Structures are given as structure tokens and as C-alpha cells.
Amino acid sequence: MKENKIQINFKKILNNAGLKNTLPRLTVLKILSETKHPKTTKDIFNKLKKNDIDLVTLYRTLSSFEEKKIIKRVDLQKDAVYYELNTDHHHHIICTNCDKVADFVDENHEKLITKALAQVKNFKSITSHSFDLFGICNSCSAK
Amino acid sequence: MKENKIQINFKKILNNAGLKNTLPRLTVLKILSETKHPKTTKDIFNKLKKNDIDLVTLYRTLSSFEEKKIIKRVDLQKDAVYYELNTDHHHHIICTNCDKVADFVDENHEKLITKALAQVKNFKSITSHSFDLFGICNSCSAK
DNA sequence: TTCTAGTTGCAAATGATTTGCATTTAGTAT
DNA sequence: ATACTAAATGCAAATCATTTGCAACTAGAA
């Protein structure tokens, strides 16, 4: 079954990261993979069955996942920490009115990075970057 | 004198924003303009002479400045809120080791935005964007 | 000079995140 | 299978950033 296969993949992810295979961790991975959109700690906690997993455990889980690069933080300019699975590299378009998020990919920022490096003298290599867009989505602007 | 001229400009900024001209506000503007690099609330508070200005007032000042677009938040992926004066539009290169920040300008992201919009169906206009780079600066990588 | 809305400082509240510690458990070694 | 150990968990309490309530104080308009 598909359900089962996913579980196995989650276990593999944890093993590769050197993290023990526990219910809280599998549950968080499951929640994060349910929809690919970024979620806050609170979002995730609310999806847990009541008292299923302690909030402290959730914080520790997210923290270890981030350290192991299983997830990454996303800045949606919202005064809250958002996380998403660290799978394919993509960027976001965020509706500043309703918080809807759409994803897009971009292969051309390499050129921009090269140009940027030419402008500064203290850096010569870049390990990561942010590139997200903010606007009003069509349904909000229709109102 | 230059000092004086700056003061006058600060007053103009406050007037234009409809904010009263007070010592806490002028002081914060002065601190933010001393070096152009982004600063946290704590950074700014530490630069105030002891007990000069209440921390609560600082929070309120920054909050009103942000609302009036006198300053803007910058995400340096550092678990702290950074602010900088909202003057020219530019981007940052941040050293993930020592937090050094270099600025650069870029005029070409418009094309990337157009391409991004072509990929999604829910958005047709963009009001702002993030584009910052993260890496290790030369002096840190020399070590 | 007077008046009032806007601003400030202090104390206390709130909310998110972290820490300490005793208990439990996954995965390894026997 | 069993025993062992480091890692992981849950609970209570601490910490830290930020916000709120309120009384006292001003900047700037009248």
C-alpha cells in the first residue's frame, strides 16, 4: 500500500539523518507531507490529535529536523516561523491578504548571484538564497 | 552643520509620516542611520544610553516606523527581527558564520518575476519580493 | 497660553520557546 | 530473545520577546 510505502520512506529519512524512528517524528513528517504548503509550529500542533504529542516534543522534533535539513524554515513575512519539507528547491508567491501560497521554480537566479558577487568584495561563494514574491492573489483582488 | 541637517531631515521624515517629533523617535532614526546595516531591536536598545528610552517605547517606535514604511524588516534567517531604514531598494549577502552583511542592487529580477507569474494561476501582480544571499564571507572562509 | 490627541514609562500580562529532570524506549550488543 | 545505553519523551517550570493597560506627560494645533 501507498500509506505503508510512505511510512517506509519516512523511516529512511530518519535513519539517514541518524535520528531514531519514533511516533512523534513520523507523525510530524506525515503532517508536513500532507500538503506541501509551509506550516507553523502551531498549525502542526493543531493537526495532532489532542495530547497526542507534547508541544515540547514538537519543538524538539522541528529543531532536530531543521538541523538535519529534513525541513527548512520559510519566511512568509508573517511573524511566525513556517516550515516545509526540504525536498525540491522552489520559491513562493504569498498573498499578503489571505496567506495563500503558490510555488514556482526558477533556474535563472544564478546569473543574478554572479552579478551580485561582482558588486561586493567580501564574499565569493553563496550557499543559499531567498527569493520569494509577495502580492495579492486573484481572488482577493477581485473583492 | 551636518549634524543639524540630519536632525532636520529626521524631523521631516516624522512630519511626513504624521508622527510627532520626539526624542525617542529621533534617537532611533539616528541609530539606524549611523551604519546602514540591519539591526535588531536589541542592537538598537543597547545603543541607547542606559534608561534613556524605555524598551516598550522602542517597540512602539519601531512598530509605528514599520507601519509608516520609514523602516522595513529584513529577514537574515537569524531568529531575530532586523530592521533597516527604508531608503534605496537593495538586497543583502549575509555571512552565515559571522553575520556580516554586504549590500547589492539588482535590476533584473523583474524578468524572473514575470516568469514566476507565468507558472502560477492564482496571482497576477506582485507588490514586493525578497532576494537575499547567504554564504561564508572571505575572512571567515580563510580561517 | 490653552487644549487635546498622541506619546511615554512603568508594571504586569501574554505567548512562544527553552531548560531541567525523571521516565521511557529504539536500536545495538549480547 | 534479553539486556543495555544513549537518545527521546513528557511534564513542570523558567526564560525571553513582545504586548497591553493605565496614569502622567508633551508636541503641535487653535
Short mmCIF file of C-alpha atoms (C1' of nucleotides) in Angstrom, two decimals:
data_model
loop_
_atom_site.label_atom_id
_atom_site.label_comp_id
_atom_site.label_asym_id
_atom_site.label_seq_id
_atom_site.Cartn_x
_atom_site.Cartn_y
_atom_site.Cartn_z
CA MET A 1 0.00 0.00 0.00
CA LYS A 2 0.91 3.56 -0.62
CA GLU A 3 0.39 4.52 3.02
CA ASN A 4 2.88 1.90 4.01
CA LYS A 5 5.43 2.95 1.45
CA ILE A 6 5.32 6.49 2.72
CA GLN A 7 5.94 5.24 6.24
CA ILE A 8 8.95 3.36 4.98
CA ASN A 9 10.28 6.45 3.26
CA PHE A 10 9.85 8.45 6.43
CA LYS A 11 11.80 5.82 8.32
CA LYS A 12 14.53 6.01 5.74
CA ILE A 13 14.69 9.77 6.11
CA LEU A 14 15.09 9.44 9.86
CA ASN A 15 17.68 6.70 9.56
CA ASN A 16 19.73 8.69 7.10
CA ALA A 17 19.70 11.60 9.48
CA GLY A 18 20.75 9.42 12.40
CA LEU A 19 17.50 10.07 14.22
CA LYS A 20 15.56 7.39 15.99
CA ASN A 21 12.36 6.20 14.46
CA THR A 22 9.62 7.42 16.79
CA LEU A 23 5.93 8.13 16.59
CA PRO A 24 6.22 11.89 17.11
CA ARG A 25 8.73 12.17 14.28
CA LEU A 26 6.78 10.01 11.86
CA THR A 27 3.63 11.94 12.68
CA VAL A 28 5.26 15.30 12.03
CA LEU A 29 6.70 14.07 8.74
CA LYS A 30 3.28 12.83 7.76
CA ILE A 31 1.63 16.15 8.55
CA LEU A 32 4.26 18.13 6.69
CA SER A 33 3.86 15.94 3.64
CA GLU A 34 0.07 16.04 3.57
CA THR A 35 0.00 19.34 1.79
CA LYS A 36 3.19 20.81 0.53
CA HIS A 37 2.49 24.27 1.87
CA PRO A 38 4.52 25.78 4.68
CA LYS A 39 3.12 25.29 8.18
CA THR A 40 3.73 26.97 11.51
CA THR A 41 4.51 25.08 14.69
CA LYS A 42 1.01 25.89 15.80
CA ASP A 43 -0.50 24.60 12.54
CA ILE A 44 1.25 21.31 13.07
CA PHE A 45 0.36 21.10 16.74
CA ASN A 46 -3.30 21.66 15.92
CA LYS A 47 -3.25 18.77 13.50
CA LEU A 48 -2.06 16.40 16.19
CA LYS A 49 -4.82 14.56 17.96
CA LYS A 50 -5.30 16.21 21.32
CA ASN A 51 -2.46 15.45 23.74
CA ASP A 52 -1.03 13.05 21.24
CA ILE A 53 2.38 14.63 21.30
CA ASP A 54 3.67 17.17 23.73
CA LEU A 55 4.31 20.67 22.42
CA VAL A 56 7.85 20.50 23.76
CA THR A 57 8.45 17.34 21.78
CA LEU A 58 7.15 19.09 18.70
CA TYR A 59 9.60 21.95 19.19
CA ARG A 60 12.43 19.49 19.66
CA THR A 61 11.36 17.49 16.65
CA LEU A 62 11.23 20.51 14.40
CA SER A 63 14.52 21.72 15.72
CA SER A 64 16.30 18.43 15.02
CA PHE A 65 14.64 18.17 11.60
CA GLU A 66 15.87 21.62 10.73
CA GLU A 67 19.37 20.83 11.92
CA LYS A 68 19.42 17.69 9.82
CA LYS A 69 18.00 19.60 6.86
CA ILE A 70 14.91 17.41 6.67
CA ILE A 71 12.84 20.57 6.79
CA LYS A 72 13.61 24.21 6.24
CA ARG A 73 12.27 27.46 7.51
CA VAL A 74 10.36 29.66 5.15
CA ASP A 75 9.98 33.37 5.70
CA LEU A 76 6.49 34.42 4.72
CA GLN A 77 6.83 37.80 6.45
CA LYS A 78 4.14 36.81 8.89
CA ASP A 79 5.56 37.00 12.40
CA ALA A 80 5.53 33.26 12.67
CA VAL A 81 8.00 30.54 11.83
CA TYR A 82 6.93 28.41 8.90
CA TYR A 83 8.44 25.09 7.92
CA GLU A 84 8.26 22.89 4.87
CA LEU A 85 9.85 19.64 3.83
CA ASN A 86 13.22 20.26 2.28
CA THR A 87 12.62 18.40 -0.95
CA ASP A 88 12.78 20.13 -4.30
CA HIS A 89 14.14 23.64 -4.44
CA HIS A 90 11.40 26.14 -5.17
CA HIS A 91 10.18 29.60 -4.32
CA HIS A 92 6.90 31.06 -3.10
CA ILE A 93 4.38 33.65 -4.05
CA ILE A 94 2.46 34.68 -0.97
CA CYS A 95 -0.83 36.55 -0.86
CA THR A 96 -0.37 39.25 1.75
CA ASN A 97 -4.10 39.35 2.27
CA CYS A 98 -5.19 35.73 2.69
CA ASP A 99 -1.81 33.99 3.09
CA LYS A 100 -2.36 31.71 0.11
CA VAL A 101 0.93 30.31 -1.15
CA ALA A 102 1.83 29.26 -4.68
CA ASP A 103 5.13 27.71 -5.67
CA PHE A 104 7.33 28.36 -8.64
CA VAL A 105 10.72 27.24 -9.81
CA ASP A 106 13.47 29.38 -11.18
CA GLU A 107 16.74 28.41 -12.81
CA ASN A 108 17.96 31.86 -13.67
CA HIS A 109 18.93 33.33 -10.38
CA GLU A 110 22.46 32.01 -10.85
CA LYS A 111 23.12 34.91 -13.15
CA LEU A 112 21.82 37.36 -10.60
CA ILE A 113 24.02 35.82 -7.96
CA THR A 114 27.07 36.18 -10.17
CA LYS A 115 26.22 39.82 -10.73
CA ALA A 116 25.71 40.35 -7.03
CA LEU A 117 29.08 38.83 -6.18
CA ALA A 118 30.74 41.15 -8.67
CA GLN A 119 29.40 44.10 -6.67
CA VAL A 120 30.76 43.15 -3.27
CA LYS A 121 34.29 42.47 -2.17
CA ASN A 122 33.85 40.36 0.95
CA PHE A 123 32.13 37.32 -0.47
CA LYS A 124 32.98 34.90 -3.18
CA SER A 125 30.61 32.00 -2.75
CA ILE A 126 26.96 31.62 -1.94
CA THR A 127 25.43 28.62 -0.24
CA SER A 128 21.75 29.53 -0.27
CA HIS A 129 19.37 32.30 -1.13
CA SER A 130 15.89 33.59 -0.60
CA PHE A 131 13.65 34.59 -3.46
CA ASP A 132 10.00 34.89 -2.65
CA LEU A 133 7.31 37.14 -4.00
CA PHE A 134 4.51 38.94 -2.20
CA GLY A 135 1.32 40.19 -3.77
CA ILE A 136 -2.43 39.93 -3.75
CA CYS A 137 -3.92 36.80 -5.20
CA ASN A 138 -6.60 36.93 -7.87
CA SER A 139 -9.48 36.02 -5.64
CA CYS A 140 -8.54 38.65 -3.06
CA SER A 141 -8.05 41.35 -5.67
CA ALA A 142 -11.43 40.51 -7.20
CA LYS A 143 -13.11 41.58 -3.97
CA MET B 1 26.39 71.80 10.45
CA LYS B 2 25.84 68.35 9.10
CA GLU B 3 24.61 67.03 12.43
CA ASN B 4 21.96 69.63 12.44
CA LYS B 5 20.91 68.99 8.87
CA ILE B 6 20.43 65.33 9.64
CA GLN B 7 18.23 66.24 12.58
CA ILE B 8 16.15 68.38 10.29
CA ASN B 9 15.77 65.55 7.82
CA PHE B 10 14.67 63.24 10.58
CA LYS B 11 12.06 65.75 11.63
CA LYS B 12 10.85 65.96 8.08
CA ILE B 13 10.55 62.18 7.91
CA LEU B 14 8.43 62.16 11.05
CA ASN B 15 6.27 65.04 9.88
CA ASN B 16 5.62 63.41 6.54
CA ALA B 17 4.54 60.28 8.34
CA GLY B 18 2.24 62.21 10.64
CA LEU B 19 4.25 61.21 13.69
CA LYS B 20 5.15 63.64 16.43
CA ASN B 21 8.68 64.79 16.71
CA THR B 22 10.01 63.21 19.89
CA LEU B 23 13.37 62.36 21.36
CA PRO B 24 12.90 58.58 21.27
CA ARG B 25 12.00 58.70 17.60
CA LEU B 26 14.83 60.98 16.61
CA THR B 27 17.24 58.83 18.58
CA VAL B 28 16.11 55.66 16.89
CA LEU B 29 16.37 57.26 13.46
CA LYS B 30 19.86 58.42 14.31
CA ILE B 31 20.96 54.96 15.42
CA LEU B 32 19.50 53.32 12.34
CA SER B 33 21.28 55.78 10.09
CA GLU B 34 24.67 55.51 11.77
CA THR B 35 25.57 52.39 9.88
CA LYS B 36 23.31 51.22 7.12
CA HIS B 37 23.34 47.61 8.24
CA PRO B 38 20.22 45.93 9.61
CA LYS B 39 19.83 45.99 13.37
CA THR B 40 17.76 44.03 15.84
CA THR B 41 15.58 45.62 18.48
CA LYS B 42 18.18 44.54 21.00
CA ASP B 43 21.02 46.08 18.98
CA ILE B 44 19.21 49.38 18.99
CA PHE B 45 18.29 49.17 22.65
CA ASN B 46 21.91 48.52 23.57
CA LYS B 47 22.99 51.64 21.73
CA LEU B 48 20.68 53.78 23.83
CA LYS B 49 22.29 55.30 26.86
CA LYS B 50 21.12 53.34 29.86
CA ASN B 51 17.50 54.01 30.75
CA ASP B 52 17.39 56.67 28.11
CA ILE B 53 14.35 55.26 26.43
CA ASP B 54 12.09 52.54 27.68
CA LEU B 55 12.15 49.23 25.85
CA VAL B 56 8.40 49.42 25.40
CA THR B 57 8.76 52.78 23.73
CA LEU B 58 11.36 51.30 21.44
CA TYR B 59 8.98 48.54 20.42
CA ARG B 60 6.25 51.06 19.79
CA THR B 61 8.59 53.30 17.87
CA LEU B 62 9.76 50.51 15.61
CA SER B 63 6.23 49.33 15.12
CA SER B 64 4.99 52.75 14.04
CA PHE B 65 8.03 53.27 11.83
CA GLU B 66 7.37 49.99 10.12
CA GLU B 67 3.72 50.83 9.63
CA LYS B 68 4.63 54.17 8.10
CA LYS B 69 7.26 52.49 5.95
CA ILE B 70 10.09 54.53 7.45
CA ILE B 71 11.87 51.27 8.17
CA LYS B 72 11.45 47.74 6.93
CA ARG B 73 12.05 44.33 8.32
CA VAL B 74 14.85 42.28 6.89
CA ASP B 75 14.98 38.52 7.16
CA LEU B 76 18.53 37.41 7.81
CA GLN B 77 17.47 33.89 8.82
CA LYS B 78 18.72 34.54 12.32
CA ASP B 79 15.84 34.07 14.76
CA ALA B 80 15.67 37.78 15.36
CA VAL B 81 13.84 40.65 13.75
CA TYR B 82 16.15 43.01 11.90
CA TYR B 83 15.24 46.48 10.70
CA GLU B 84 16.82 48.95 8.35
CA LEU B 85 15.88 52.35 7.05
CA ASN B 86 13.62 52.04 4.06
CA THR B 87 15.64 54.15 1.67
CA ASP B 88 17.03 52.74 -1.55
CA HIS B 89 15.93 49.29 -2.64
CA HIS B 90 18.72 46.79 -2.29
CA HIS B 91 19.47 43.23 -1.31
CA HIS B 92 21.83 41.55 1.13
CA ILE B 93 24.55 38.98 1.21
CA ILE B 94 24.81 37.59 4.71
CA CYS B 95 27.70 35.61 6.16
CA THR B 96 26.11 32.68 7.95
CA ASN B 97 29.16 32.41 10.16
CA CYS B 98 29.86 35.94 11.41
CA ASP B 99 26.65 37.73 10.33
CA LYS B 100 28.50 40.28 8.23
CA VAL B 101 26.17 41.90 5.70
CA ALA B 102 27.02 43.31 2.30
CA ASP B 103 24.53 45.07 0.06
CA PHE B 104 23.99 44.79 -3.64
CA VAL B 105 21.50 46.11 -6.15
CA ASP B 106 19.74 44.21 -8.86
CA GLU B 107 17.55 45.43 -11.68
CA ASN B 108 16.96 42.10 -13.37
CA HIS B 109 14.63 40.31 -11.06
CA GLU B 110 11.68 41.78 -12.94
CA LYS B 111 12.21 39.16 -15.59
CA LEU B 112 12.25 36.42 -13.01
CA ILE B 113 9.05 37.73 -11.55
CA THR B 114 7.38 37.67 -14.94
CA LYS B 115 8.50 34.10 -15.43
CA ALA B 116 7.25 33.18 -11.99
CA LEU B 117 3.83 34.67 -12.66
CA ALA B 118 3.60 32.64 -15.86
CA GLN B 119 3.92 29.48 -13.79
CA VAL B 120 1.11 30.08 -11.33
CA LYS B 121 -2.52 30.75 -11.96
CA ASN B 122 -3.67 32.49 -8.81
CA PHE B 123 -1.58 35.63 -8.94
CA LYS B 124 -1.13 38.34 -11.47
CA SER B 125 0.65 41.14 -9.67
CA ILE B 126 3.49 41.35 -7.22
CA THR B 127 3.95 44.13 -4.69
CA SER B 128 7.26 43.15 -3.10
CA HIS B 129 9.85 40.44 -3.04
CA SER B 130 12.73 39.02 -1.08
CA PHE B 131 16.05 38.28 -2.68
CA ASP B 132 18.94 37.79 -0.30
CA LEU B 133 22.00 35.61 -0.48
CA PHE B 134 23.66 33.54 2.23
CA GLY B 135 27.24 32.35 2.24
CA ILE B 136 30.54 32.47 4.05
CA CYS B 137 32.47 35.70 3.79
CA ASN B 138 36.09 35.75 2.69
CA SER B 139 37.58 36.34 6.11
CA CYS B 140 35.57 33.50 7.65
CA SER B 141 36.42 31.10 4.85
CA ALA B 142 40.11 31.96 5.19
CA LYS B 143 40.10 30.51 8.70
"C1'" DT C 1 -1.29 80.25 26.53
"C1'" DT C 2 -4.53 76.58 26.41
"C1'" DC C 3 -6.13 72.27 24.91
"C1'" DT C 4 -6.14 67.55 23.22
"C1'" DA C 5 -4.68 63.69 20.84
"C1'" DG C 6 -0.65 61.37 20.66
"C1'" DT C 7 3.27 59.68 23.27
"C1'" DT C 8 5.78 57.87 27.02
"C1'" DG C 9 7.17 54.94 31.14
"C1'" DC C 10 6.15 51.63 34.38
"C1'" DA C 11 4.06 47.33 35.89
"C1'" DA C 12 2.05 43.45 34.65
"C1'" DA C 13 0.20 40.15 31.16
"C1'" DT C 14 0.79 37.26 27.31
"C1'" DG C 15 2.75 33.97 24.16
"C1'" DA C 16 6.40 31.48 22.16
"C1'" DT C 17 10.27 28.78 23.02
"C1'" DT C 18 13.73 26.55 26.08
"C1'" DT C 19 15.56 24.01 30.03
"C1'" DG C 20 15.88 20.52 33.85
"C1'" DC C 21 14.91 16.26 35.18
"C1'" DA C 22 12.90 11.79 35.84
"C1'" DT C 23 10.98 8.18 32.96
"C1'" DT C 24 10.67 5.58 28.83
"C1'" DT C 25 12.17 3.45 24.51
"C1'" DA C 26 14.71 2.40 19.90
"C1'" DG C 27 18.25 0.15 18.25
"C1'" DT C 28 22.50 -2.24 19.25
"C1'" DA C 29 25.17 -5.70 21.51
"C1'" DT C 30 24.96 -9.98 23.96
"C1'" DA D 1 15.06 -13.27 22.79
"C1'" DT D 2 17.26 -10.16 26.59
"C1'" DA D 3 19.83 -6.69 28.41
"C1'" DC D 4 21.92 -2.36 27.84
"C1'" DT D 5 22.70 2.59 26.75
"C1'" DA D 6 22.18 6.71 24.50
"C1'" DA D 7 18.56 9.14 22.74
"C1'" DA D 8 13.91 10.68 23.10
"C1'" DT D 9 9.81 11.95 25.61
"C1'" DG D 10 6.54 14.43 28.86
"C1'" DC D 11 5.73 17.39 32.47
"C1'" DA D 12 6.67 21.49 35.21
"C1'" DA D 13 8.87 25.48 35.45
"C1'" DA D 14 11.99 29.02 33.58
"C1'" DT D 15 13.17 32.32 30.19
"C1'" DC D 16 12.76 35.66 26.58
"C1'" DA D 17 10.48 38.69 23.37
"C1'" DT D 18 6.64 41.35 22.71
"C1'" DT D 19 2.15 43.46 24.03
"C1'" DT D 20 -1.33 45.71 26.92
"C1'" DG D 21 -3.44 48.84 30.50
"C1'" DC D 22 -3.19 52.91 32.53
"C1'" DA D 23 -1.78 57.24 34.53
"C1'" DA D 24 1.29 61.08 33.64
"C1'" DC D 25 3.34 63.95 30.23
"C1'" DT D 26 4.15 66.71 25.81
"C1'" DA D 27 4.11 68.34 20.78
"C1'" DG D 28 1.81 70.93 17.94
"C1'" DA D 29 -2.61 72.99 16.68
"C1'" DA D 30 -6.04 76.53 17.98
#
